[in-house]
Short mmCIF file of N, CA and C in Angstrom, two decimals:
data_model
loop_
_atom_site.label_atom_id
_atom_site.label_comp_id
_atom_site.label_asym_id
_atom_site.label_seq_id
_atom_site.Cartn_x
_atom_site.Cartn_y
_atom_site.Cartn_z
N MET W 1 174.62 40.70 60.96
CA MET W 1 175.40 41.37 60.64
C MET W 1 176.35 40.91 60.34
N ASP W 2 176.67 42.24 59.23
CA ASP W 2 177.71 42.71 58.32
C ASP W 2 178.74 42.78 58.05
N PRO W 3 179.95 41.20 57.94
CA PRO W 3 181.31 41.14 58.08
C PRO W 3 181.71 41.83 58.34
N SER W 4 182.29 42.97 57.26
CA SER W 4 182.48 43.91 56.98
C SER W 4 182.16 44.90 58.21
N ALA W 5 181.80 45.01 58.95
CA ALA W 5 181.04 46.41 59.89
C ALA W 5 182.20 46.16 61.06
N LEU W 6 182.87 44.40 60.69
CA LEU W 6 183.45 44.19 62.05
C LEU W 6 184.75 44.72 62.34
N ASN W 7 185.01 45.18 60.88
CA ASN W 7 186.84 46.04 60.66
C ASN W 7 186.38 47.58 59.89
N SER W 8 185.55 47.44 60.58
CA SER W 8 185.51 49.46 59.83
C SER W 8 186.23 50.47 61.19
N PRO W 9 187.13 51.32 60.48
CA PRO W 9 187.57 52.33 60.60
C PRO W 9 186.52 53.04 62.27
N GLU W 10 185.55 52.75 61.97
CA GLU W 10 184.73 54.28 63.45
C GLU W 10 184.44 53.02 64.19
N LEU W 11 184.58 51.17 64.35
CA LEU W 11 184.78 50.40 65.17
C LEU W 11 185.40 50.63 65.66
N GLU W 12 186.94 50.46 65.03
CA GLU W 12 188.47 50.36 65.20
C GLU W 12 188.57 51.89 66.45
N ARG W 13 187.93 52.88 65.74
CA ARG W 13 188.32 54.25 66.64
C ARG W 13 187.43 54.50 68.12
N PHE W 14 185.70 53.55 68.32
CA PHE W 14 185.52 53.34 69.08
C PHE W 14 186.08 52.69 69.97
N LEU W 15 186.72 51.26 69.62
CA LEU W 15 187.45 50.46 70.31
C LEU W 15 188.95 50.79 71.02
N SER W 16 188.85 52.30 70.13
CA SER W 16 190.79 52.35 70.62
C SER W 16 190.34 53.82 71.62
N GLU W 17 188.78 54.08 71.09
CA GLU W 17 188.81 55.63 72.55
C GLU W 17 187.93 55.04 74.08
N GLU W 18 187.54 53.72 73.86
CA GLU W 18 187.45 52.71 74.88
C GLU W 18 188.77 52.23 75.51
N LYS W 19 189.16 51.47 74.86
CA LYS W 19 190.30 50.93 75.81
C LYS W 19 191.32 52.49 76.63
N GLU W 20 191.25 53.62 75.78
CA GLU W 20 191.84 54.77 76.29
C GLU W 20 191.02 55.38 77.69
N ARG W 21 189.81 55.18 77.51
CA ARG W 21 189.13 55.71 78.40
C ARG W 21 189.08 54.75 80.02
N ALA W 22 188.86 52.96 79.95
CA ALA W 22 189.61 52.29 80.69
C ALA W 22 191.20 52.20 81.45
N MET W 23 191.88 52.19 80.66
CA MET W 23 193.19 53.41 80.86
C MET W 23 192.72 54.45 81.76
N VAL W 24 192.53 55.55 81.69
CA VAL W 24 192.50 56.40 82.64
C VAL W 24 191.72 56.24 83.85
N ASN W 25 190.24 55.40 83.32
CA ASN W 25 189.83 55.12 84.70
C ASN W 25 190.44 54.91 86.05
N GLU W 26 191.02 53.24 85.55
CA GLU W 26 192.22 52.13 85.85
C GLU W 26 193.01 53.16 86.27
N MET W 27 193.33 54.15 85.79
CA MET W 27 195.18 55.70 86.61
C MET W 27 194.13 55.99 87.10
N VAL W 28 192.68 56.15 87.14
CA VAL W 28 191.82 57.47 88.50
C VAL W 28 192.48 56.84 90.21
N ALA W 29 191.51 55.36 89.41
CA ALA W 29 191.44 54.66 90.72
C ALA W 29 192.85 53.83 91.49
N LYS W 30 194.36 54.14 91.15
CA LYS W 30 195.02 53.28 91.69
C LYS W 30 195.74 55.03 92.16
N LEU W 31 195.57 55.42 91.34
CA LEU W 31 195.47 57.07 91.92
C LEU W 31 194.97 57.36 93.00
N THR W 32 194.03 56.77 93.38
CA THR W 32 193.02 57.54 94.68
C THR W 32 193.18 56.95 95.01
N SER W 33 193.68 55.68 95.28
CA SER W 33 193.27 54.18 96.05
C SER W 33 195.67 53.95 97.11
N ALA W 34 196.22 54.88 96.01
CA ALA W 34 197.72 54.54 96.39
C ALA W 34 197.45 55.91 97.88
N CYS W 35 196.81 57.15 96.81
CA CYS W 35 197.04 58.15 97.66
C CYS W 35 196.30 58.35 99.10
N TRP W 36 195.18 58.04 99.33
CA TRP W 36 194.18 57.44 100.41
C TRP W 36 195.58 57.40 101.19
N ASP W 37 195.64 56.38 100.64
CA ASP W 37 196.26 55.33 101.39
C ASP W 37 197.64 56.03 102.29
N LYS W 38 198.22 56.78 101.57
CA LYS W 38 199.65 57.51 102.15
C LYS W 38 199.00 58.38 102.63
N CYS W 39 197.97 59.48 102.95
CA CYS W 39 197.21 61.16 102.69
C CYS W 39 196.83 60.63 104.13
N ILE W 40 195.77 60.24 103.92
CA ILE W 40 194.74 59.65 104.98
C ILE W 40 195.08 58.76 106.26
N THR W 41 195.32 59.47 107.09
CA THR W 41 196.05 57.82 108.16
C THR W 41 195.25 57.76 109.61
N SER W 42 194.11 58.74 110.00
CA SER W 42 193.27 58.37 110.73
C SER W 42 191.77 58.42 109.88
N ALA W 43 190.96 58.45 110.70
CA ALA W 43 189.46 58.77 109.91
C ALA W 43 188.61 59.38 109.47
N PRO W 44 188.47 60.07 108.45
CA PRO W 44 188.11 60.99 107.58
C PRO W 44 187.30 61.59 108.37
N GLY W 45 187.25 63.19 108.54
CA GLY W 45 186.00 63.98 109.17
C GLY W 45 185.22 64.25 108.07
N ARG W 46 184.47 65.31 108.76
CA ARG W 46 183.32 66.63 107.12
C ARG W 46 184.59 66.76 105.84
N LYS W 47 185.81 67.22 106.95
CA LYS W 47 186.90 68.00 105.97
C LYS W 47 188.00 67.46 105.93
N LEU W 48 188.78 67.92 104.39
CA LEU W 48 190.22 67.27 104.99
C LEU W 48 190.90 68.36 105.88
N SER W 49 191.70 67.48 106.28
CA SER W 49 192.41 68.97 107.27
C SER W 49 193.38 69.68 105.76
N SER W 50 193.85 71.04 105.85
CA SER W 50 195.51 71.45 105.11
C SER W 50 196.64 69.83 104.62
N SER W 51 196.70 70.00 106.16
CA SER W 51 197.65 68.75 105.81
C SER W 51 197.28 67.34 105.00
N GLU W 52 196.34 66.99 104.90
CA GLU W 52 195.84 65.59 104.46
C GLU W 52 195.96 66.47 102.67
N SER W 53 194.84 67.92 102.66
CA SER W 53 194.83 68.21 101.29
C SER W 53 195.63 68.30 100.34
N SER W 54 197.25 68.69 100.88
CA SER W 54 198.05 69.20 100.22
C SER W 54 198.41 68.17 99.88
N CYS W 55 198.68 67.04 101.30
CA CYS W 55 199.51 65.06 100.57
C CYS W 55 198.58 64.90 99.34
N LEU W 56 198.04 64.47 99.79
CA LEU W 56 196.77 64.50 98.45
C LEU W 56 197.34 65.27 97.02
N SER W 57 197.58 66.11 96.93
CA SER W 57 197.54 67.93 95.82
C SER W 57 199.06 66.41 95.42
N ASN W 58 199.79 66.72 96.34
CA ASN W 58 201.20 66.29 96.01
C ASN W 58 201.01 64.91 95.47
N CYS W 59 200.83 64.35 95.70
CA CYS W 59 200.85 62.69 95.74
C CYS W 59 200.56 61.90 94.07
N ALA W 60 199.42 63.30 94.03
CA ALA W 60 199.01 62.54 92.64
C ALA W 60 199.10 63.72 91.55
N HIS W 61 199.86 64.85 91.86
CA HIS W 61 200.99 65.98 90.54
C HIS W 61 201.56 64.60 90.49
N ARG W 62 202.83 63.81 91.93
CA ARG W 62 203.76 62.85 91.30
C ARG W 62 203.55 61.64 90.65
N TYR W 63 202.65 61.19 91.36
CA TYR W 63 201.45 60.18 90.19
C TYR W 63 201.58 60.09 88.99
N MET W 64 201.27 61.52 88.41
CA MET W 64 200.45 61.71 87.18
C MET W 64 202.07 61.62 86.46
N ASP W 65 202.96 62.57 87.19
CA ASP W 65 204.34 62.71 86.83
C ASP W 65 205.21 61.68 86.31
N MET W 66 204.80 60.36 86.68
CA MET W 66 205.34 59.24 86.62
C MET W 66 204.70 58.23 86.09
N SER W 67 203.72 59.09 86.08
CA SER W 67 203.13 57.89 84.83
C SER W 67 203.31 58.41 83.21
N LEU W 68 202.90 59.68 83.49
CA LEU W 68 203.65 60.26 81.97
C LEU W 68 205.27 60.28 81.66
N ILE W 69 206.32 60.17 82.14
CA ILE W 69 206.81 59.10 81.78
C ILE W 69 207.71 58.44 81.72
N ILE W 70 207.06 57.14 82.40
CA ILE W 70 207.28 55.73 82.09
C ILE W 70 206.49 55.05 80.68
N MET W 71 205.16 56.51 80.23
CA MET W 71 204.06 56.22 79.54
C MET W 71 205.37 56.76 77.95
N LYS W 72 206.37 57.82 78.09
CA LYS W 72 207.42 58.30 76.92
C LYS W 72 208.07 57.60 77.17
N ARG W 73 208.69 56.60 77.93
CA ARG W 73 209.60 55.60 77.58
C ARG W 73 209.85 54.74 77.06
N PHE W 74 208.08 54.05 76.68
CA PHE W 74 207.82 52.92 76.22
C PHE W 74 207.94 53.50 75.48
N GLN W 75 206.82 54.35 75.28
CA GLN W 75 206.36 54.92 73.79
C GLN W 75 208.29 54.87 73.23
N SER W 76 209.43 55.74 73.30
CA SER W 76 210.74 55.25 72.96
C SER W 76 211.39 54.60 72.96
N MET W 77 211.04 53.55 73.22
CA MET W 77 211.45 52.06 73.30
C MET W 77 210.73 51.42 71.74
N ASN W 78 209.98 51.60 71.54
CA ASN W 78 209.12 51.11 70.14
C ASN W 78 209.18 51.80 68.92
#
């Protein structure tokens, strides 16, 4: 393997994109777990009730809003 390839811009871009993908996947997993635990209080049937669906939607929106606020706060600290 060519040692100069380890510092290539393409590799750095690839690693950055993979890191972002991993962060998004982690956020979705946390969001799913937190909102599911909060909104689905009984064994799910074939279809979500309207209150469960509404709760999941609201929870996901709040989670995403708070994540953006936290990211902006960290960015402003740098």
